[in-house]
């Protein structure tokens, strides 16, 4: 040990046998919360990984491998693009996440060479999906480690990595654990951890991964200038609404004649979109039979909170304008 090196005499662990095989961290810094996502310390050659760009130099870009505890790698300048590079800063930016392919791994020296130009669009999509799942798993296990002062790596060794090995991805095991299917089985049954930890894990997963309702919306224009007019429109719209179910009710709001908004709330995006498409077909069939027509201004799609708030603001503004017109005093005859 070199002269002047400070030694932290504070113990960082308790006897593992006294705590069901988990080490307890007593230090001030959160060193116990550092851990890679996967069991392998380094990625496999030709695998595709998610990195964050830390620094751009003449030779290429220095990055952190987000799934491997932020170990350093480099995207070589020649591996940034298939085209001639005129400006490296237009191809890659500091602090941005990138999907790259692993070219070489020197485990002794810790060198990892990466390529951006060899990654296909399909690789990007698959990597992003896997990374987002792994990040969710990491967040769940990190939450437990933080609450119980455990070492995150211990939780990965006893929970995360065994589930990766058995189910392909620990995220799929987490989803299975909160599934309502009775024959799905308990993916945590064979884990060598205390029951109270399993219960806490399942409870947190239920809060974190429980499916959230999605709002699906479509804007349509329905008009009918025949004798039945407004009654034909009303009948067609109600026919569309009747396709809604208790789980996925269909609502129809008038924005301003002849524009209407169809909406439903669902846990499954494709189910909601399919339901509104069916409703539009029924409305079309009914209104055309009466001599009217329908024009889909916005096809069914999942809408954001911002889009919904903008729609509500527009409807409130129109309602206010209508009130002002209705409240005008009649002119003297």
PDB file of N, CA and C in Angstrom, residues 119-187:
ATOM      1  N   UNK A 119     -24.558  -1.517 -37.739  1.00  0.00           N
ATOM      2  CA  UNK A 119     -25.837  -1.799 -37.084  1.00  0.00           C
ATOM      3  C   UNK A 119     -26.987  -1.544 -38.064  1.00  0.00           C
ATOM      4  N   UNK A 120     -27.867  -2.526 -38.219  1.00  0.00           N
ATOM      5  CA  UNK A 120     -29.023  -2.387 -39.115  1.00  0.00           C
ATOM      6  C   UNK A 120     -30.208  -1.793 -38.352  1.00  0.00           C
ATOM      7  N   UNK A 121     -31.211  -1.253 -39.059  1.00  0.00           N
ATOM      8  CA  UNK A 121     -32.410  -0.738 -38.383  1.00  0.00           C
ATOM      9  C   UNK A 121     -33.094  -1.793 -37.518  1.00  0.00           C
ATOM     10  N   UNK A 122     -33.058  -3.066 -37.979  1.00  0.00           N
ATOM     11  CA  UNK A 122     -33.657  -4.155 -37.194  1.00  0.00           C
ATOM     12  C   UNK A 122     -32.887  -4.357 -35.893  1.00  0.00           C
ATOM     13  N   UNK A 123     -31.556  -4.217 -35.969  1.00  0.00           N
ATOM     14  CA  UNK A 123     -30.724  -4.341 -34.767  1.00  0.00           C
ATOM     15  C   UNK A 123     -31.069  -3.249 -33.756  1.00  0.00           C
ATOM     16  N   UNK A 124     -31.264  -2.041 -34.270  1.00  0.00           N
ATOM     17  CA  UNK A 124     -31.583  -0.909 -33.396  1.00  0.00           C
ATOM     18  C   UNK A 124     -32.884  -1.159 -32.649  1.00  0.00           C
ATOM     19  N   UNK A 125     -33.900  -1.599 -33.370  1.00  0.00           N
ATOM     20  CA  UNK A 125     -35.214  -1.843 -32.760  1.00  0.00           C
ATOM     21  C   UNK A 125     -35.132  -2.941 -31.707  1.00  0.00           C
ATOM     22  N   UNK A 126     -34.446  -4.045 -32.036  1.00  0.00           N
ATOM     23  CA  UNK A 126     -34.327  -5.170 -31.103  1.00  0.00           C
ATOM     24  C   UNK A 126     -33.536  -4.760 -29.862  1.00  0.00           C
ATOM     25  N   UNK A 127     -32.472  -3.995 -30.065  1.00  0.00           N
ATOM     26  CA  UNK A 127     -31.638  -3.569 -28.941  1.00  0.00           C
ATOM     27  C   UNK A 127     -32.396  -2.617 -28.029  1.00  0.00           C
ATOM     28  N   UNK A 128     -33.114  -1.679 -28.608  1.00  0.00           N
ATOM     29  CA  UNK A 128     -33.870  -0.721 -27.800  1.00  0.00           C
ATOM     30  C   UNK A 128     -34.938  -1.419 -26.968  1.00  0.00           C
ATOM     31  N   UNK A 129     -35.597  -2.407 -27.570  1.00  0.00           N
ATOM     32  CA  UNK A 129     -36.627  -3.157 -26.842  1.00  0.00           C
ATOM     33  C   UNK A 129     -36.001  -3.936 -25.681  1.00  0.00           C
ATOM     34  N   UNK A 130     -34.880  -4.626 -25.960  1.00  0.00           N
ATOM     35  CA  UNK A 130     -34.211  -5.397 -24.911  1.00  0.00           C
ATOM     36  C   UNK A 130     -33.687  -4.485 -23.806  1.00  0.00           C
ATOM     37  N   UNK A 131     -33.104  -3.351 -24.200  1.00  0.00           N
ATOM     38  CA  UNK A 131     -32.540  -2.420 -23.225  1.00  0.00           C
ATOM     39  C   UNK A 131     -33.620  -1.838 -22.324  1.00  0.00           C
ATOM     40  N   UNK A 132     -34.745  -1.450 -22.894  1.00  0.00           N
ATOM     41  CA  UNK A 132     -35.832  -0.884 -22.095  1.00  0.00           C
ATOM     42  C   UNK A 132     -36.375  -1.895 -21.094  1.00  0.00           C
ATOM     43  N   UNK A 133     -36.465  -3.156 -21.512  1.00  0.00           N
ATOM     44  CA  UNK A 133     -36.893  -4.208 -20.582  1.00  0.00           C
ATOM     45  C   UNK A 133     -35.870  -4.384 -19.463  1.00  0.00           C
ATOM     46  N   UNK A 134     -34.580  -4.459 -19.847  1.00  0.00           N
ATOM     47  CA  UNK A 134     -33.514  -4.663 -18.871  1.00  0.00           C
ATOM     48  C   UNK A 134     -33.419  -3.484 -17.904  1.00  0.00           C
ATOM     49  N   UNK A 135     -33.674  -2.274 -18.409  1.00  0.00           N
ATOM     50  CA  UNK A 135     -33.637  -1.087 -17.555  1.00  0.00           C
ATOM     51  C   UNK A 135     -34.758  -1.134 -16.518  1.00  0.00           C
ATOM     52  N   UNK A 136     -35.907  -1.668 -16.916  1.00  0.00           N
ATOM     53  CA  UNK A 136     -37.012  -1.824 -15.974  1.00  0.00           C
ATOM     54  C   UNK A 136     -36.662  -2.836 -14.893  1.00  0.00           C
ATOM     55  N   UNK A 137     -36.087  -3.964 -15.296  1.00  0.00           N
ATOM     56  CA  UNK A 137     -35.654  -4.995 -14.335  1.00  0.00           C
ATOM     57  C   UNK A 137     -34.629  -4.395 -13.372  1.00  0.00           C
ATOM     58  N   UNK A 138     -33.683  -3.649 -13.919  1.00  0.00           N
ATOM     59  CA  UNK A 138     -32.642  -3.023 -13.110  1.00  0.00           C
ATOM     60  C   UNK A 138     -33.257  -2.067 -12.087  1.00  0.00           C
ATOM     61  N   UNK A 139     -34.257  -1.304 -12.531  1.00  0.00           N
ATOM     62  CA  UNK A 139     -34.914  -0.365 -11.627  1.00  0.00           C
ATOM     63  C   UNK A 139     -35.620  -1.056 -10.477  1.00  0.00           C
ATOM     64  N   UNK A 140     -36.256  -2.194 -10.757  1.00  0.00           N
ATOM     65  CA  UNK A 140     -36.956  -2.958  -9.721  1.00  0.00           C
ATOM     66  C   UNK A 140     -35.962  -3.498  -8.695  1.00  0.00           C
ATOM     67  N   UNK A 141     -34.897  -4.147  -9.171  1.00  0.00           N
ATOM     68  CA  UNK A 141     -33.908  -4.727  -8.258  1.00  0.00           C
ATOM     69  C   UNK A 141     -33.147  -3.638  -7.498  1.00  0.00           C
ATOM     70  N   UNK A 142     -32.895  -2.518  -8.149  1.00  0.00           N
ATOM     71  CA  UNK A 142     -32.207  -1.413  -7.487  1.00  0.00           C
ATOM     72  C   UNK A 142     -33.067  -0.836  -6.368  1.00  0.00           C
ATOM     73  N   UNK A 143     -34.361  -0.790  -6.594  1.00  0.00           N
ATOM     74  CA  UNK A 143     -35.292  -0.315  -5.569  1.00  0.00           C
ATOM     75  C   UNK A 143     -35.209  -1.195  -4.327  1.00  0.00           C
ATOM     76  N   UNK A 144     -35.188  -2.511  -4.513  1.00  0.00           N
ATOM     77  CA  UNK A 144     -35.085  -3.438  -3.382  1.00  0.00           C
ATOM     78  C   UNK A 144     -33.748  -3.278  -2.672  1.00  0.00           C
ATOM     79  N   UNK A 145     -32.676  -3.161  -3.462  1.00  0.00           N
ATOM     80  CA  UNK A 145     -31.342  -3.007  -2.875  1.00  0.00           C
ATOM     81  C   UNK A 145     -31.254  -1.730  -2.043  1.00  0.00           C
ATOM     82  N   UNK A 146     -31.876  -0.678  -2.539  1.00  0.00           N
ATOM     83  CA  UNK A 146     -31.840   0.603  -1.832  1.00  0.00           C
ATOM     84  C   UNK A 146     -32.654   0.543  -0.547  1.00  0.00           C
ATOM     85  N   UNK A 147     -33.795  -0.092  -0.602  1.00  0.00           N
ATOM     86  CA  UNK A 147     -34.664  -0.189   0.575  1.00  0.00           C
ATOM     87  C   UNK A 147     -34.045  -1.034   1.682  1.00  0.00           C
ATOM     88  N   UNK A 148     -33.427  -2.136   1.282  1.00  0.00           N
ATOM     89  CA  UNK A 148     -32.915  -3.082   2.274  1.00  0.00           C
ATOM     90  C   UNK A 148     -31.414  -2.960   2.539  1.00  0.00           C
ATOM     91  N   UNK A 149     -30.768  -1.997   1.862  1.00  0.00           N
ATOM     92  CA  UNK A 149     -29.320  -1.815   1.991  1.00  0.00           C
ATOM     93  C   UNK A 149     -28.540  -3.036   1.511  1.00  0.00           C
ATOM     94  N   UNK A 150     -29.119  -3.782   0.579  1.00  0.00           N
ATOM     95  CA  UNK A 150     -28.437  -4.939   0.010  1.00  0.00           C
ATOM     96  C   UNK A 150     -27.477  -4.491  -1.086  1.00  0.00           C
ATOM     97  N   UNK A 151     -26.569  -5.369  -1.430  1.00  0.00           N
ATOM     98  CA  UNK A 151     -25.743  -5.162  -2.609  1.00  0.00           C
ATOM     99  C   UNK A 151     -26.572  -5.578  -3.824  1.00  0.00           C
ATOM    100  N   UNK A 152     -26.661  -4.691  -4.791  1.00  0.00           N
ATOM    101  CA  UNK A 152     -27.456  -4.962  -5.982  1.00  0.00           C
ATOM    102  C   UNK A 152     -26.974  -6.220  -6.694  1.00  0.00           C
ATOM    103  N   UNK A 153     -25.679  -6.440  -6.689  1.00  0.00           N
ATOM    104  CA  UNK A 153     -25.131  -7.625  -7.354  1.00  0.00           C
ATOM    105  C   UNK A 153     -25.647  -8.915  -6.717  1.00  0.00           C
ATOM    106  N   UNK A 154     -25.859  -8.903  -5.399  1.00  0.00           N
ATOM    107  CA  UNK A 154     -26.410 -10.082  -4.713  1.00  0.00           C
ATOM    108  C   UNK A 154     -27.824 -10.385  -5.208  1.00  0.00           C
ATOM    109  N   UNK A 155     -28.616  -9.318  -5.409  1.00  0.00           N
ATOM    110  CA  UNK A 155     -29.987  -9.508  -5.905  1.00  0.00           C
ATOM    111  C   UNK A 155     -29.978 -10.038  -7.336  1.00  0.00           C
ATOM    112  N   UNK A 156     -29.031  -9.562  -8.135  1.00  0.00           N
ATOM    113  CA  UNK A 156     -28.909 -10.092  -9.497  1.00  0.00           C
ATOM    114  C   UNK A 156     -28.524 -11.564  -9.465  1.00  0.00           C
ATOM    115  N   UNK A 157     -27.587 -11.935  -8.582  1.00  0.00           N
ATOM    116  CA  UNK A 157     -27.125 -13.321  -8.517  1.00  0.00           C
ATOM    117  C   UNK A 157     -28.220 -14.277  -8.069  1.00  0.00           C
ATOM    118  N   UNK A 158     -29.094 -13.810  -7.175  1.00  0.00           N
ATOM    119  CA  UNK A 158     -30.126 -14.686  -6.621  1.00  0.00           C
ATOM    120  C   UNK A 158     -31.486 -14.553  -7.306  1.00  0.00           C
ATOM    121  N   UNK A 159     -31.705 -13.421  -7.993  1.00  0.00           N
ATOM    122  CA  UNK A 159     -33.012 -13.192  -8.620  1.00  0.00           C
ATOM    123  C   UNK A 159     -32.883 -12.919 -10.119  1.00  0.00           C
ATOM    124  N   UNK A 160     -32.192 -11.850 -10.464  1.00  0.00           N
ATOM    125  CA  UNK A 160     -32.145 -11.395 -11.856  1.00  0.00           C
ATOM    126  C   UNK A 160     -31.550 -12.395 -12.819  1.00  0.00           C
ATOM    127  N   UNK A 161     -30.313 -12.802 -12.579  1.00  0.00           N
ATOM    128  CA  UNK A 161     -29.635 -13.669 -13.544  1.00  0.00           C
ATOM    129  C   UNK A 161     -30.238 -15.064 -13.645  1.00  0.00           C
ATOM    130  N   UNK A 162     -30.719 -15.674 -12.548  1.00  0.00           N
ATOM    131  CA  UNK A 162     -31.437 -16.951 -12.705  1.00  0.00           C
ATOM    132  C   UNK A 162     -32.697 -16.823 -13.572  1.00  0.00           C
ATOM    133  N   UNK A 163     -33.397 -15.679 -13.452  1.00  0.00           N
ATOM    134  CA  UNK A 163     -34.607 -15.477 -14.259  1.00  0.00           C
ATOM    135  C   UNK A 163     -34.251 -15.238 -15.721  1.00  0.00           C
ATOM    136  N   UNK A 164     -33.168 -14.516 -15.975  1.00  0.00           N
ATOM    137  CA  UNK A 164     -32.680 -14.337 -17.354  1.00  0.00           C
ATOM    138  C   UNK A 164     -32.385 -15.700 -17.973  1.00  0.00           C
ATOM    139  N   UNK A 165     -31.737 -16.559 -17.194  1.00  0.00           N
ATOM    140  CA  UNK A 165     -31.310 -17.861 -17.701  1.00  0.00           C
ATOM    141  C   UNK A 165     -32.519 -18.745 -18.018  1.00  0.00           C
ATOM    142  N   UNK A 166     -33.538 -18.704 -17.179  1.00  0.00           N
ATOM    143  CA  UNK A 166     -34.684 -19.598 -17.348  1.00  0.00           C
ATOM    144  C   UNK A 166     -35.720 -19.062 -18.336  1.00  0.00           C
ATOM    145  N   UNK A 167     -35.932 -17.744 -18.333  1.00  0.00           N
ATOM    146  CA  UNK A 167     -37.027 -17.178 -19.133  1.00  0.00           C
ATOM    147  C   UNK A 167     -36.550 -16.366 -20.344  1.00  0.00           C
ATOM    148  N   UNK A 168     -35.236 -16.314 -20.557  1.00  0.00           N
ATOM    149  CA  UNK A 168     -34.725 -15.541 -21.676  1.00  0.00           C
ATOM    150  C   UNK A 168     -34.530 -14.080 -21.317  1.00  0.00           C
ATOM    151  N   UNK A 169     -35.480 -13.524 -20.582  1.00  0.00           N
ATOM    152  CA  UNK A 169     -35.379 -12.146 -20.084  1.00  0.00           C
ATOM    153  C   UNK A 169     -36.113 -12.068 -18.751  1.00  0.00           C
ATOM    154  N   UNK A 170     -35.467 -11.474 -17.762  1.00  0.00           N
ATOM    155  CA  UNK A 170     -36.075 -11.363 -16.436  1.00  0.00           C
ATOM    156  C   UNK A 170     -37.372 -10.560 -16.486  1.00  0.00           C
ATOM    157  N   UNK A 171     -37.475  -9.635 -17.440  1.00  0.00           N
ATOM    158  CA  UNK A 171     -38.690  -8.825 -17.577  1.00  0.00           C
ATOM    159  C   UNK A 171     -39.898  -9.715 -17.865  1.00  0.00           C
ATOM    160  N   UNK A 172     -39.701 -10.722 -18.714  1.00  0.00           N
ATOM    161  CA  UNK A 172     -40.798 -11.642 -19.042  1.00  0.00           C
ATOM    162  C   UNK A 172     -41.234 -12.423 -17.809  1.00  0.00           C
ATOM    163  N   UNK A 173     -40.267 -12.758 -16.949  1.00  0.00           N
ATOM    164  CA  UNK A 173     -40.601 -13.448 -15.702  1.00  0.00           C
ATOM    165  C   UNK A 173     -41.374 -12.520 -14.767  1.00  0.00           C
ATOM    166  N   UNK A 174     -40.985 -11.246 -14.728  1.00  0.00           N
ATOM    167  CA  UNK A 174     -41.697 -10.265 -13.904  1.00  0.00           C
ATOM    168  C   UNK A 174     -43.148 -10.130 -14.361  1.00  0.00           C
ATOM    169  N   UNK A 175     -43.354 -10.056 -15.679  1.00  0.00           N
ATOM    170  CA  UNK A 175     -44.715  -9.937 -16.212  1.00  0.00           C
ATOM    171  C   UNK A 175     -45.528 -11.179 -15.881  1.00  0.00           C
ATOM    172  N   UNK A 176     -44.875 -12.341 -15.932  1.00  0.00           N
ATOM    173  CA  UNK A 176     -45.545 -13.598 -15.623  1.00  0.00           C
ATOM    174  C   UNK A 176     -45.957 -13.643 -14.156  1.00  0.00           C
ATOM    175  N   UNK A 177     -45.142 -13.040 -13.298  1.00  0.00           N
ATOM    176  CA  UNK A 177     -45.407 -13.065 -11.851  1.00  0.00           C
ATOM    177  C   UNK A 177     -46.684 -12.310 -11.488  1.00  0.00           C
ATOM    178  N   UNK A 178     -47.041 -11.301 -12.285  1.00  0.00           N
ATOM    179  CA  UNK A 178     -48.256 -10.526 -11.992  1.00  0.00           C
ATOM    180  C   UNK A 178     -49.389 -10.872 -12.948  1.00  0.00           C
ATOM    181  N   UNK A 179     -49.184 -11.928 -13.753  1.00  0.00           N
ATOM    182  CA  UNK A 179     -50.214 -12.354 -14.691  1.00  0.00           C
ATOM    183  C   UNK A 179     -51.390 -12.952 -13.935  1.00  0.00           C
ATOM    184  N   UNK A 180     -52.591 -12.742 -14.476  1.00  0.00           N
ATOM    185  CA  UNK A 180     -53.801 -13.289 -13.849  1.00  0.00           C
ATOM    186  C   UNK A 180     -54.111 -14.698 -14.339  1.00  0.00           C
ATOM    187  N   UNK A 181     -53.299 -15.199 -15.259  1.00  0.00           N
ATOM    188  CA  UNK A 181     -53.504 -16.555 -15.753  1.00  0.00           C
ATOM    189  C   UNK A 181     -53.108 -17.556 -14.679  1.00  0.00           C
ATOM    190  N   UNK A 182     -54.045 -18.405 -14.270  1.00  0.00           N
ATOM    191  CA  UNK A 182     -53.817 -19.318 -13.163  1.00  0.00           C
ATOM    192  C   UNK A 182     -52.802 -20.412 -13.492  1.00  0.00           C
ATOM    193  N   UNK A 183     -52.718 -20.783 -14.776  1.00  0.00           N
ATOM    194  CA  UNK A 183     -51.798 -21.854 -15.147  1.00  0.00           C
ATOM    195  C   UNK A 183     -50.417 -21.316 -15.520  1.00  0.00           C
ATOM    196  N   UNK A 184     -50.197 -20.009 -15.288  1.00  0.00           N
ATOM    197  CA  UNK A 184     -48.911 -19.423 -15.663  1.00  0.00           C
ATOM    198  C   UNK A 184     -47.791 -19.886 -14.754  1.00  0.00           C
ATOM    199  N   UNK A 185     -48.124 -20.218 -13.500  1.00  0.00           N
ATOM    200  CA  UNK A 185     -47.101 -20.641 -12.562  1.00  0.00           C
ATOM    201  C   UNK A 185     -46.413 -19.445 -11.921  1.00  0.00           C
ATOM    202  N   UNK A 186     -45.664 -19.715 -10.853  1.00  0.00           N
ATOM    203  CA  UNK A 186     -44.953 -18.664 -10.133  1.00  0.00           C
ATOM    204  C   UNK A 186     -43.473 -18.717 -10.500  1.00  0.00           C
ATOM    205  N   UNK A 187     -42.974 -17.736 -11.254  1.00  0.00           N
ATOM    206  CA  UNK A 187     -41.567 -17.761 -11.668  1.00  0.00           C
ATOM    207  C   UNK A 187     -40.594 -17.577 -10.508  1.00  0.00           C
TER     208      UNK A 187
END
